[in-house]
């Protein structure tokens, strides 16, 4: 319920704090006192349109804060959780309007968009006024009204669940069909790519292994070149230049031809002999190393062809060489999925047909129940309308089948509450046929019938008694009190019969302070309340008879 309303600098209100309680609260006062300002202020907190003229003259901004105490398991808790907003025992809706008309919205002091504020407020308050009817005049809410009256919550939930199942099956089917279509579009490419990569047969870790072997072979080439160069020095191809071995032998022969050297030549000849032996051994060792280290040029060429082929394939498919094997497996999987997906599509088509059939069965059950409930609701309204001075009105609850394109989570029907306010008049849409006061009384009649199942805990009626009096006003008051037994009801009224039914009574009056008009609100008790109702009965001059009549009205209040 609405626990309190705090208003700051709105039109004629400088500062106002109103606590509200359960049951029926009535607001009375002379015309022009500012009752509409209170409703406009509440409307701001509920997300209604903000206007520049709402800010009190000379002030930079206006603000309205509405504090609610939602009942346990109210839908608003799920909505708050869905939006990531903190959930508390109290829900505070606040709206701030700047002098230029710009506004900001807050929920529990967290900034939110006005659309969300309006969405939250719609679960907490319904407003029926002379100019704005929130609820009854909106055809989108008529199916829920009828279902609440008929106690069709279980059927309605079954239809919503079946609809979600059906739409989920359709979504899965569409995705599978798209996957098959995409795969078929790529089938030629897939087959060519799989054939190409299969022929290449990439192995995991192959690039690294080939790179290492290539590097080793390349290093072997360089070693062979160094050994060959060394041998070339010892064994020059140019015979004229001679080799180191021939030079050593020539030196030895030259010494041997000089006998006079005698013993002096022997050590030299011995050294030259050792040098010749060492040189011969070095040549033999170089030749053996050369034979062992000589690279296989065909192996290096084959290895490089393989490595470059892998890298070219990787570039072509936009993956790393190390991922080629996995990519081949992926492409093979996509090819294999073509046949599997075709079978899956067939299975999903059967699932979708079954889900549609289940939805249709649930929808038809709800439609049948709705038509029966519509007849009962028409009869119940026919009994409620005459006491509310709507005896010439006739409400038709129309349940018509939608085309399949229009089926939704609420069922297969279009539900509309139509009204004819005069005999011979064809029933039409509520907002086009009924006046504001008539709509408010129609809503009151509906709430009397539906109050027990209403998910909205607070109802606001603005002059629901407009244009009526006497027994009709008493009937309105009696019905408001009945609705208020289960819901919180706020009523702006000019009817003493309605005011006398209130559990709480507020008087709105216009006063003056520092040369400026201002709206004041005070809660009435006892004699003050009797005097206000007497004023409503008598007008400007309150008589003793009016006071006695007011006392009688109050005494008759349950």
Coordinates of C-alpha atoms in Angstrom, one line a residue:
X1 CA 0.0 0.0 0.0
X2 CA 0.9 3.7 -0.2
X3 CA 2.5 4.5 3.2
X4 CA 3.3 8.2 2.7
X5 CA 3.6 11.0 0.1
X6 CA 6.1 13.8 0.5
X7 CA 5.6 16.9 -1.8
X8 CA 8.1 19.8 -2.1
X9 CA 7.5 23.0 -4.1
X10 CA 4.7 21.7 -6.4
X11 CA 2.5 24.5 -7.7
X12 CA 0.8 25.8 -4.5
X13 CA 2.4 23.3 -2.1
X14 CA 5.6 24.3 -0.4
X15 CA 6.0 21.4 1.9
X16 CA 3.6 18.6 2.6
X17 CA 4.0 15.2 4.2
X18 CA 1.0 12.9 4.2
X19 CA 1.0 9.5 5.9
X20 CA -1.6 7.0 4.6
X21 CA -3.1 3.9 6.2
X22 CA -5.1 0.9 5.0
X23 CA -8.7 1.0 4.2
X24 CA -10.6 4.0 2.6
X25 CA -9.0 7.4 2.8
X26 CA -11.1 10.4 1.6
X27 CA -9.9 13.8 0.5
X28 CA -12.4 16.6 0.5
X29 CA -12.3 20.4 0.0
X30 CA -13.8 23.2 -1.9
X31 CA -13.3 23.4 -5.7
X32 CA -10.0 25.0 -6.5
X33 CA -8.5 24.2 -3.1
X34 CA -5.8 22.0 -4.7
X35 CA -7.0 18.5 -4.6
X36 CA -5.9 18.0 -8.2
X37 CA -2.4 19.1 -7.3
X38 CA -2.2 16.2 -4.8
X39 CA -3.2 13.8 -7.6
X40 CA -0.8 15.4 -10.0
X41 CA 2.0 15.1 -7.4
X42 CA 1.2 11.4 -6.9
X43 CA 1.2 11.0 -10.7
X44 CA 4.7 12.4 -10.9
X45 CA 6.0 9.8 -8.5
X46 CA 4.2 7.2 -10.6
X47 CA 6.0 8.2 -13.7
X48 CA 3.4 10.4 -15.4
X49 CA 4.4 13.3 -17.6
X50 CA 6.4 16.1 -16.0
X51 CA 5.5 19.6 -16.9
X52 CA 7.4 22.9 -16.4
X53 CA 4.4 24.5 -14.7
X54 CA 4.4 22.0 -11.8
X55 CA 7.4 23.7 -10.2
X56 CA 6.4 26.3 -7.6
X57 CA 7.0 29.9 -8.6
X58 CA 10.5 31.1 -7.7
X59 CA 11.9 27.6 -7.0
X60 CA 14.5 25.7 -9.0
X61 CA 12.9 22.3 -8.7
X62 CA 10.0 20.3 -7.3
X63 CA 10.1 16.8 -5.9
X64 CA 7.6 14.1 -4.9
X65 CA 8.5 11.0 -2.9
X66 CA 6.0 8.1 -2.6
X67 CA 6.8 5.4 -0.1
X68 CA 5.1 2.0 -0.6
X69 CA 4.9 -1.1 1.5
X70 CA 4.2 -3.9 -1.0
X71 CA 2.6 -7.1 0.3
X72 CA 4.6 -10.3 0.5
X73 CA 5.2 -12.1 -2.8
X74 CA 4.0 -9.1 -4.8
X75 CA 5.2 -9.2 -8.5
X76 CA 7.2 -6.0 -7.9
X77 CA 9.9 -8.0 -6.0
X78 CA 10.6 -10.1 -9.1
X79 CA 10.6 -6.9 -11.3
X80 CA 13.1 -5.2 -8.9
X81 CA 15.3 -8.2 -8.9
X82 CA 15.2 -8.4 -12.7
X83 CA 16.4 -4.8 -12.9
X84 CA 19.2 -5.4 -10.4
X85 CA 17.6 -3.0 -7.8
X86 CA 17.9 -3.5 -4.1
X87 CA 14.9 -5.1 -2.5
X88 CA 13.8 -3.7 0.8
X89 CA 10.7 -3.8 3.0
X90 CA 9.8 -0.3 1.7
X91 CA 9.9 0.9 -1.9
X92 CA 10.6 4.6 -2.4
X93 CA 9.7 6.2 -5.7
X94 CA 11.0 9.7 -6.1
X95 CA 10.7 12.2 -9.0
X96 CA 12.5 15.5 -9.3
X97 CA 11.4 18.1 -11.8
X98 CA 13.6 21.1 -12.7
X99 CA 12.1 24.5 -13.5
X100 CA 12.8 23.9 -17.2
X101 CA 10.6 20.8 -17.2
X102 CA 13.5 18.2 -17.2
X103 CA 13.0 15.4 -14.7
X104 CA 14.9 12.6 -13.0
X105 CA 13.5 9.4 -11.4
X106 CA 14.8 7.3 -8.5
X107 CA 13.9 4.0 -7.0
X108 CA 15.2 3.5 -3.5
X109 CA 17.6 6.4 -4.2
X110 CA 19.0 4.7 -7.3
X111 CA 18.5 6.6 -10.6
X112 CA 16.2 4.9 -13.1
X113 CA 14.5 5.8 -16.3
X114 CA 10.9 7.2 -16.2
X115 CA 9.7 4.2 -18.2
X116 CA 10.9 1.8 -15.5
X117 CA 9.4 4.0 -12.8
X118 CA 6.0 3.9 -14.6
X119 CA 6.3 0.1 -15.0
X120 CA 7.0 -0.4 -11.3
X121 CA 4.2 2.0 -10.3
X122 CA 1.6 0.2 -12.5
X123 CA 1.9 -2.9 -10.2
X124 CA 1.3 -0.7 -7.1
X125 CA -1.4 1.8 -8.0
X126 CA -4.4 2.1 -10.3
X127 CA -5.8 5.6 -10.9
X128 CA -9.3 6.3 -12.1
X129 CA -9.8 10.0 -12.7
X130 CA -11.9 12.5 -14.6
X131 CA -9.3 12.9 -17.2
X132 CA -6.9 9.9 -16.8
X133 CA -8.1 6.3 -16.4
X134 CA -5.2 4.0 -15.9
X135 CA -6.4 0.4 -16.2
X136 CA -10.0 0.1 -17.4
X137 CA -9.7 2.2 -20.5
X138 CA -6.6 0.3 -21.7
X139 CA -7.8 -2.7 -23.7
X140 CA -4.5 -4.5 -23.1
X141 CA -5.6 -5.0 -19.5
X142 CA -9.0 -6.5 -20.3
X143 CA -7.9 -10.2 -20.6
X144 CA -6.3 -10.0 -17.2
X145 CA -9.5 -8.5 -15.7
X146 CA -11.7 -11.2 -17.1
X147 CA -9.2 -14.0 -16.1
X148 CA -9.1 -12.6 -12.5
X149 CA -12.9 -12.6 -12.3
X150 CA -13.2 -16.1 -13.7
X151 CA -10.4 -17.5 -11.5
X152 CA -8.6 -18.6 -14.6
X153 CA -5.1 -18.0 -13.2
X154 CA -4.1 -21.6 -13.7
X155 CA -5.3 -21.8 -17.3
X156 CA -3.7 -18.5 -18.0
X157 CA -0.4 -19.7 -16.6
X158 CA -0.6 -22.9 -18.6
X159 CA -1.2 -20.9 -21.8
X160 CA 1.8 -18.7 -21.0
X161 CA 4.1 -21.7 -20.3
X162 CA 2.9 -23.4 -23.5
X163 CA 3.5 -20.3 -25.5
X164 CA 7.0 -20.0 -24.2
X165 CA 7.6 -23.6 -25.0
X166 CA 6.2 -23.2 -28.5
X167 CA 8.3 -20.0 -29.2
X168 CA 11.4 -21.7 -27.8
X169 CA 10.8 -24.7 -30.2
X170 CA 10.3 -22.3 -33.1
X171 CA 13.5 -20.5 -32.2
X172 CA 15.5 -23.8 -32.0
X173 CA 14.0 -24.9 -35.3
X174 CA 14.9 -21.6 -37.1
X175 CA 18.5 -21.8 -35.8
X176 CA 18.9 -25.4 -36.9
X177 CA 17.5 -24.6 -40.4
X178 CA 19.8 -21.6 -40.7
X179 CA 22.8 -23.8 -39.7
X180 CA 21.9 -26.4 -42.3
X181 CA 21.3 -23.7 -45.0
X182 CA 24.7 -22.1 -44.1
X183 CA 26.4 -25.5 -44.2
X184 CA 24.9 -26.4 -47.6
X185 CA 25.9 -23.0 -49.0
X186 CA 29.5 -23.9 -48.0
X187 CA 29.3 -27.6 -48.9
X188 CA 31.5 -27.4 -52.0
X189 CA 34.1 -25.4 -50.2
X190 CA 34.0 -27.7 -47.2
X191 CA 34.5 -30.8 -49.3
X192 CA 37.4 -29.2 -51.3
X193 CA 39.0 -28.0 -48.1
X194 CA 38.7 -31.3 -46.3
X195 CA 40.1 -33.1 -49.4
X196 CA 43.0 -30.7 -49.6
X197 CA 43.9 -30.8 -45.9
X198 CA 43.4 -34.6 -45.8
X199 CA 45.9 -34.9 -48.6
X200 CA 48.3 -32.6 -46.7
X201 CA 47.6 -34.6 -43.5
X202 CA 48.9 -32.1 -41.0
X203 CA 50.1 -33.5 -37.7
X204 CA 50.1 -31.9 -34.3
X205 CA 53.5 -30.3 -33.5
X206 CA 54.8 -31.0 -37.0
X207 CA 55.8 -27.5 -37.8
X208 CA 58.1 -27.3 -34.8
X209 CA 59.7 -30.6 -35.5
X210 CA 60.2 -29.8 -39.2
X211 CA 61.7 -26.4 -38.3
X212 CA 64.2 -27.9 -35.9
X213 CA 65.2 -30.6 -38.5
X214 CA 65.6 -27.9 -41.2
X215 CA 67.7 -25.8 -38.9
X216 CA 69.9 -28.9 -38.2
X217 CA 70.3 -29.6 -41.9
X218 CA 71.1 -26.1 -42.7
X219 CA 73.8 -26.1 -40.0
X220 CA 75.1 -29.4 -41.5
X221 CA 75.6 -27.6 -44.8
X222 CA 77.6 -24.9 -43.2
X223 CA 79.8 -27.5 -41.4
X224 CA 80.4 -29.4 -44.7
X225 CA 81.4 -26.2 -46.4
X226 CA 83.9 -25.5 -43.7
X227 CA 85.4 -29.0 -43.9
X228 CA 85.5 -28.9 -47.7
X229 CA 87.3 -25.5 -47.5
X230 CA 89.9 -27.0 -45.1
X231 CA 90.5 -30.0 -47.4
X232 CA 90.8 -27.7 -50.3
X233 CA 93.7 -26.0 -48.5
X234 CA 95.4 -29.3 -47.9
X235 CA 94.5 -30.7 -51.3
X236 CA 94.4 -27.8 -53.7
X237 CA 92.9 -28.5 -57.1
X238 CA 95.5 -26.3 -58.8
X239 CA 98.4 -28.7 -59.0
X240 CA 100.8 -25.9 -59.9
X241 CA 100.4 -24.3 -56.6
X242 CA 101.3 -27.5 -54.9
X243 CA 100.0 -29.0 -51.6
X244 CA 101.4 -28.7 -48.1
X245 CA 102.3 -32.4 -48.3
X246 CA 104.3 -32.0 -51.5
X247 CA 106.0 -28.9 -50.0
X248 CA 107.1 -31.0 -47.0
X249 CA 108.4 -33.8 -49.2
X250 CA 110.3 -31.3 -51.5
X251 CA 111.9 -29.8 -48.4
X252 CA 113.1 -33.2 -47.2
X253 CA 114.5 -34.1 -50.6
X254 CA 116.4 -30.8 -50.7
X255 CA 118.1 -31.5 -47.4
X256 CA 118.9 -35.0 -48.3
X257 CA 120.9 -33.8 -51.4
X258 CA 123.4 -31.8 -49.2
X259 CA 125.7 -34.5 -47.6
X260 CA 127.8 -31.9 -45.9
X261 CA 124.9 -31.2 -43.4
X262 CA 125.5 -34.6 -41.9
X263 CA 124.0 -35.0 -38.4
X264 CA 122.6 -31.5 -38.5
X265 CA 120.0 -32.4 -41.1
X266 CA 118.7 -35.5 -39.2
X267 CA 116.5 -33.7 -36.6
X268 CA 115.1 -31.5 -39.4
X269 CA 114.4 -34.5 -41.6
X270 CA 112.7 -36.2 -38.6
X271 CA 110.5 -33.2 -37.9
X272 CA 109.6 -32.9 -41.6
X273 CA 108.6 -36.6 -41.5
X274 CA 106.4 -36.1 -38.4
X275 CA 104.8 -33.1 -40.1
X276 CA 104.1 -35.2 -43.2
X277 CA 102.5 -38.0 -41.1
X278 CA 100.4 -35.5 -39.1
X279 CA 99.3 -33.8 -42.3
X280 CA 98.3 -37.1 -43.8
X281 CA 96.4 -38.1 -40.7
X282 CA 94.6 -34.7 -40.7
X283 CA 93.6 -35.2 -44.3
X284 CA 92.2 -38.7 -43.5
X285 CA 90.2 -37.3 -40.5
X286 CA 88.8 -34.5 -42.6
X287 CA 87.7 -36.9 -45.3
X288 CA 86.0 -39.2 -42.7
X289 CA 84.2 -36.2 -41.1
X290 CA 83.3 -34.9 -44.6
X291 CA 81.8 -38.3 -45.4
X292 CA 79.8 -38.4 -42.2
X293 CA 78.6 -34.8 -42.1
X294 CA 77.7 -34.4 -45.8
X295 CA 73.9 -33.4 -45.8
X296 CA 71.3 -35.0 -48.0
X297 CA 70.2 -32.1 -50.3
X298 CA 67.1 -34.0 -51.3
X299 CA 66.0 -34.4 -47.7
X300 CA 66.4 -30.7 -47.1
X301 CA 64.5 -29.8 -50.2
X302 CA 61.7 -32.3 -49.3
X303 CA 61.5 -30.9 -45.8
X304 CA 61.3 -27.3 -46.9
X305 CA 58.5 -28.2 -49.5
X306 CA 56.5 -29.8 -46.6
X307 CA 57.1 -26.9 -44.3
X308 CA 56.2 -24.3 -46.8
X309 CA 53.1 -26.3 -47.9
X310 CA 51.8 -26.4 -44.3
X311 CA 52.4 -22.7 -43.9
X312 CA 50.6 -21.9 -47.1
X313 CA 47.6 -24.0 -46.1
X314 CA 47.5 -22.2 -42.7
X315 CA 47.4 -18.8 -44.4
X316 CA 44.7 -19.9 -46.7
X317 CA 42.5 -21.1 -43.9
X318 CA 43.3 -18.2 -41.5
X319 CA 44.7 -20.4 -38.7
X320 CA 48.1 -21.2 -37.3
X321 CA 50.0 -24.2 -38.6
X322 CA 49.7 -25.8 -35.2
X323 CA 45.9 -25.5 -35.6
X324 CA 45.6 -27.1 -39.0
X325 CA 44.9 -30.6 -37.6
X326 CA 42.2 -29.3 -35.4
X327 CA 40.8 -27.2 -38.2
X328 CA 40.6 -30.3 -40.4
X329 CA 38.7 -32.0 -37.7
X330 CA 36.3 -29.1 -37.4
X331 CA 35.7 -29.1 -41.2
X332 CA 35.1 -32.8 -41.2
X333 CA 32.7 -32.2 -38.3
X334 CA 30.8 -29.6 -40.2
X335 CA 30.5 -32.0 -43.2
X336 CA 29.3 -34.7 -40.9
X337 CA 26.8 -32.4 -39.3
X338 CA 25.1 -31.8 -42.6
X339 CA 23.4 -35.2 -42.5
X340 CA 22.9 -35.0 -38.7
X341 CA 21.5 -31.5 -38.8
X342 CA 19.0 -32.6 -41.5
X343 CA 17.8 -35.3 -39.2
X344 CA 17.8 -32.8 -36.3
X345 CA 15.7 -30.4 -38.3
X346 CA 13.1 -33.1 -38.8
X347 CA 13.0 -33.9 -35.1
X348 CA 12.7 -30.2 -34.2
X349 CA 9.9 -29.8 -36.7
X350 CA 8.0 -32.6 -34.9
X351 CA 8.8 -30.9 -31.5
X352 CA 7.5 -27.6 -32.8
X353 CA 4.3 -29.1 -34.1
X354 CA 3.8 -30.8 -30.8
X355 CA 4.4 -27.5 -28.9
X356 CA 2.0 -25.7 -31.2
X357 CA -0.6 -28.4 -30.6
X358 CA -0.1 -28.2 -26.8
X359 CA -0.4 -24.4 -26.9
X360 CA -3.6 -24.6 -29.0
X361 CA -5.1 -27.1 -26.6
X362 CA -4.3 -24.9 -23.6
X363 CA -5.5 -21.8 -25.5
X364 CA -8.8 -23.4 -26.5
X365 CA -9.4 -24.5 -22.8
X366 CA -8.8 -20.9 -21.7
X367 CA -11.0 -19.5 -24.5
X368 CA -13.9 -21.8 -23.5
X369 CA -13.5 -20.7 -19.8
X370 CA -13.2 -17.1 -20.8
X371 CA -16.5 -17.2 -22.8
X372 CA -18.2 -18.7 -19.7
X373 CA -16.6 -16.1 -17.4
X374 CA -17.6 -13.3 -19.8
X375 CA -21.3 -14.3 -19.4
X376 CA -21.0 -14.4 -15.6
X377 CA -19.2 -11.0 -15.6
X378 CA -21.8 -9.4 -17.7
X379 CA -24.5 -10.6 -15.3
X380 CA -22.5 -9.5 -12.2
X381 CA -22.0 -6.0 -13.7
X382 CA -25.6 -5.8 -14.7
X383 CA -26.5 -6.1 -11.0
X384 CA -23.8 -3.6 -9.8
X385 CA -24.5 -0.8 -12.3
X386 CA -28.0 0.4 -11.5
X387 CA -27.2 1.5 -7.9
X388 CA -24.3 3.5 -9.4
X389 CA -26.7 5.5 -11.6
X390 CA -25.6 3.4 -14.6
X391 CA -28.9 1.6 -14.9
X392 CA -29.1 2.4 -18.6
X393 CA -25.6 1.2 -19.2
X394 CA -24.8 -2.3 -20.6
X395 CA -21.4 -3.8 -20.5
X396 CA -20.5 -6.4 -23.1
X397 CA -17.5 -8.6 -22.5
X398 CA -16.4 -9.6 -26.0
X399 CA -14.2 -12.6 -26.5
X400 CA -13.2 -13.1 -30.1
X401 CA -10.7 -15.4 -31.7
X402 CA -7.5 -14.0 -33.1
X403 CA -5.7 -15.1 -36.2
X404 CA -2.7 -17.4 -35.5
X405 CA -0.4 -14.5 -36.1
X406 CA -2.0 -12.7 -33.1
X407 CA -1.7 -15.7 -30.6
X408 CA 0.4 -14.7 -27.6
X409 CA 1.2 -15.6 -24.0
X410 CA -2.3 -14.4 -23.0
X411 CA -4.1 -16.8 -25.3
X412 CA -5.8 -17.0 -28.6
X413 CA -8.5 -14.4 -27.9
X414 CA -9.0 -10.7 -28.1
X415 CA -10.9 -9.7 -24.9
X416 CA -12.6 -6.3 -24.9
X417 CA -14.9 -4.6 -22.4
X418 CA -17.5 -2.6 -24.4
X419 CA -20.1 -0.4 -23.0
X420 CA -23.4 1.2 -24.2
X421 CA -24.5 4.0 -21.9
X422 CA -27.9 4.5 -23.5
X423 CA -30.6 2.2 -24.9
X424 CA -30.3 1.5 -28.6
X425 CA -26.6 2.5 -28.6
X426 CA -24.2 0.0 -30.0
X427 CA -21.6 -1.0 -27.5
X428 CA -18.2 0.7 -28.1
X429 CA -14.8 1.1 -26.6
X430 CA -15.0 2.4 -23.0
X431 CA -12.8 5.5 -23.6
X432 CA -15.0 6.6 -26.6
X433 CA -18.4 5.9 -25.1
X434 CA -18.2 6.6 -21.4
X435 CA -17.5 9.8 -19.6
X436 CA -14.8 10.2 -17.0
X437 CA -17.3 9.8 -14.2
X438 CA -19.0 6.8 -15.8
X439 CA -15.6 5.1 -16.4
X440 CA -14.7 5.6 -12.7
X441 CA -18.0 4.1 -11.6
X442 CA -17.6 1.2 -14.1
X443 CA -14.1 0.6 -12.6
X444 CA -15.6 0.8 -9.1
X445 CA -18.2 -1.8 -10.1
X446 CA -15.5 -4.0 -11.5
X447 CA -13.3 -3.6 -8.4
X448 CA -16.2 -4.6 -6.2
X449 CA -16.5 -7.8 -8.1
X450 CA -12.7 -8.4 -8.6
X451 CA -11.3 -6.9 -5.4
X452 CA -10.3 -10.3 -3.9
X453 CA -8.1 -11.1 -6.9
X454 CA -6.6 -7.7 -7.6
X455 CA -2.7 -7.8 -7.8
X456 CA -2.7 -4.0 -7.4
X457 CA -2.9 -3.0 -3.7
X458 CA -3.8 0.7 -4.0
X459 CA -6.7 2.3 -6.0
X460 CA -7.2 6.0 -6.5
X461 CA -10.5 7.4 -7.6
X462 CA -10.8 11.1 -8.6
X463 CA -14.4 12.3 -8.1
X464 CA -15.9 8.9 -8.8
X465 CA -19.2 10.5 -7.5
X466 CA -19.2 13.3 -10.1
X467 CA -22.7 14.2 -11.2
X468 CA -24.5 12.0 -8.7
X469 CA -26.0 12.4 -5.3
X470 CA -28.4 11.0 -2.8
X471 CA -28.9 7.2 -2.9
X472 CA -26.4 6.8 -5.8
X473 CA -23.7 8.6 -3.9
X474 CA -24.5 6.4 -0.9
X475 CA -24.2 3.3 -3.1
X476 CA -20.8 4.6 -4.4
X477 CA -19.7 5.1 -0.8
X478 CA -20.9 1.7 0.3
X479 CA -19.0 0.0 -2.6
X480 CA -15.8 2.0 -2.0
X481 CA -15.9 0.8 1.6
X482 CA -16.4 -2.8 0.5
X483 CA -13.4 -2.6 -1.9
X484 CA -11.4 -1.0 0.9
X485 CA -11.8 -4.1 3.0
X486 CA -9.3 -5.8 0.9
X487 CA -7.4 -3.0 -0.8
X488 CA -6.2 0.5 0.0
X489 CA -8.5 3.1 -1.6
X490 CA -7.9 6.8 -1.9
X491 CA -10.9 8.9 -3.1
X492 CA -11.1 12.6 -3.9
X493 CA -14.8 13.4 -3.4
X494 CA -17.4 16.1 -3.2
X495 CA -20.0 13.7 -1.8
X496 CA -20.8 13.8 1.9
X497 CA -22.2 10.2 1.6
X498 CA -18.8 9.0 0.3
X499 CA -16.8 11.1 2.7
X500 CA -18.7 9.6 5.7
X501 CA -17.5 6.1 4.7
X502 CA -13.8 6.9 5.0
X503 CA -11.6 5.4 7.6
X504 CA -9.3 8.4 7.2
X505 CA -10.4 11.9 6.2
X506 CA -8.2 14.7 4.8
X507 CA -9.3 18.2 4.1
X508 CA -7.6 20.2 1.4
X509 CA -7.9 24.0 1.7
X510 CA -6.3 27.0 0.1
X511 CA -4.7 29.6 2.4
X512 CA -2.3 32.5 2.2
X513 CA 1.1 33.1 3.7
X514 CA 3.5 36.0 3.0
X515 CA 1.1 37.3 0.3
X516 CA 1.2 33.9 -1.6
X517 CA -1.5 31.3 -2.0
X518 CA -0.7 27.9 -0.7
X519 CA -2.5 24.5 -0.5
X520 CA -2.8 23.0 2.9
X521 CA -3.9 19.5 3.9
X522 CA -5.0 18.5 7.4
X523 CA -6.3 15.2 8.8
X524 CA -9.8 15.5 10.4
X525 CA -11.0 13.8 13.5
X526 CA -14.2 13.8 15.5
X527 CA -16.0 17.2 15.4
X528 CA -13.7 18.5 12.7
X529 CA -14.8 15.8 10.4
X530 CA -18.5 16.3 11.3
X531 CA -18.1 20.0 10.5
X532 CA -16.5 19.3 7.1
X533 CA -19.3 16.8 6.1
X534 CA -21.9 19.4 7.3
X535 CA -20.2 22.0 5.0
X536 CA -20.4 19.6 2.1
X537 CA -24.1 19.2 2.8
X538 CA -25.0 22.8 3.5
X539 CA -22.5 24.8 1.4
X540 CA -21.1 28.1 2.6
X541 CA -23.4 28.5 5.7
X542 CA -23.3 25.4 7.9
X543 CA -26.6 25.0 9.8
X544 CA -27.5 22.8 12.8
X545 CA -29.6 20.7 10.5
X546 CA -26.6 20.1 8.3
X547 CA -24.5 19.2 11.4
X548 CA -27.2 16.7 12.5
X549 CA -27.3 15.2 9.0
X550 CA -23.5 14.9 9.1
X551 CA -23.7 13.2 12.4
X552 CA -26.3 10.8 11.1
X553 CA -24.1 9.9 8.1
X554 CA -21.1 9.3 10.3
X555 CA -23.2 7.2 12.7
X556 CA -24.3 5.0 9.8
X557 CA -20.7 4.3 8.8
X558 CA -19.8 0.7 9.5

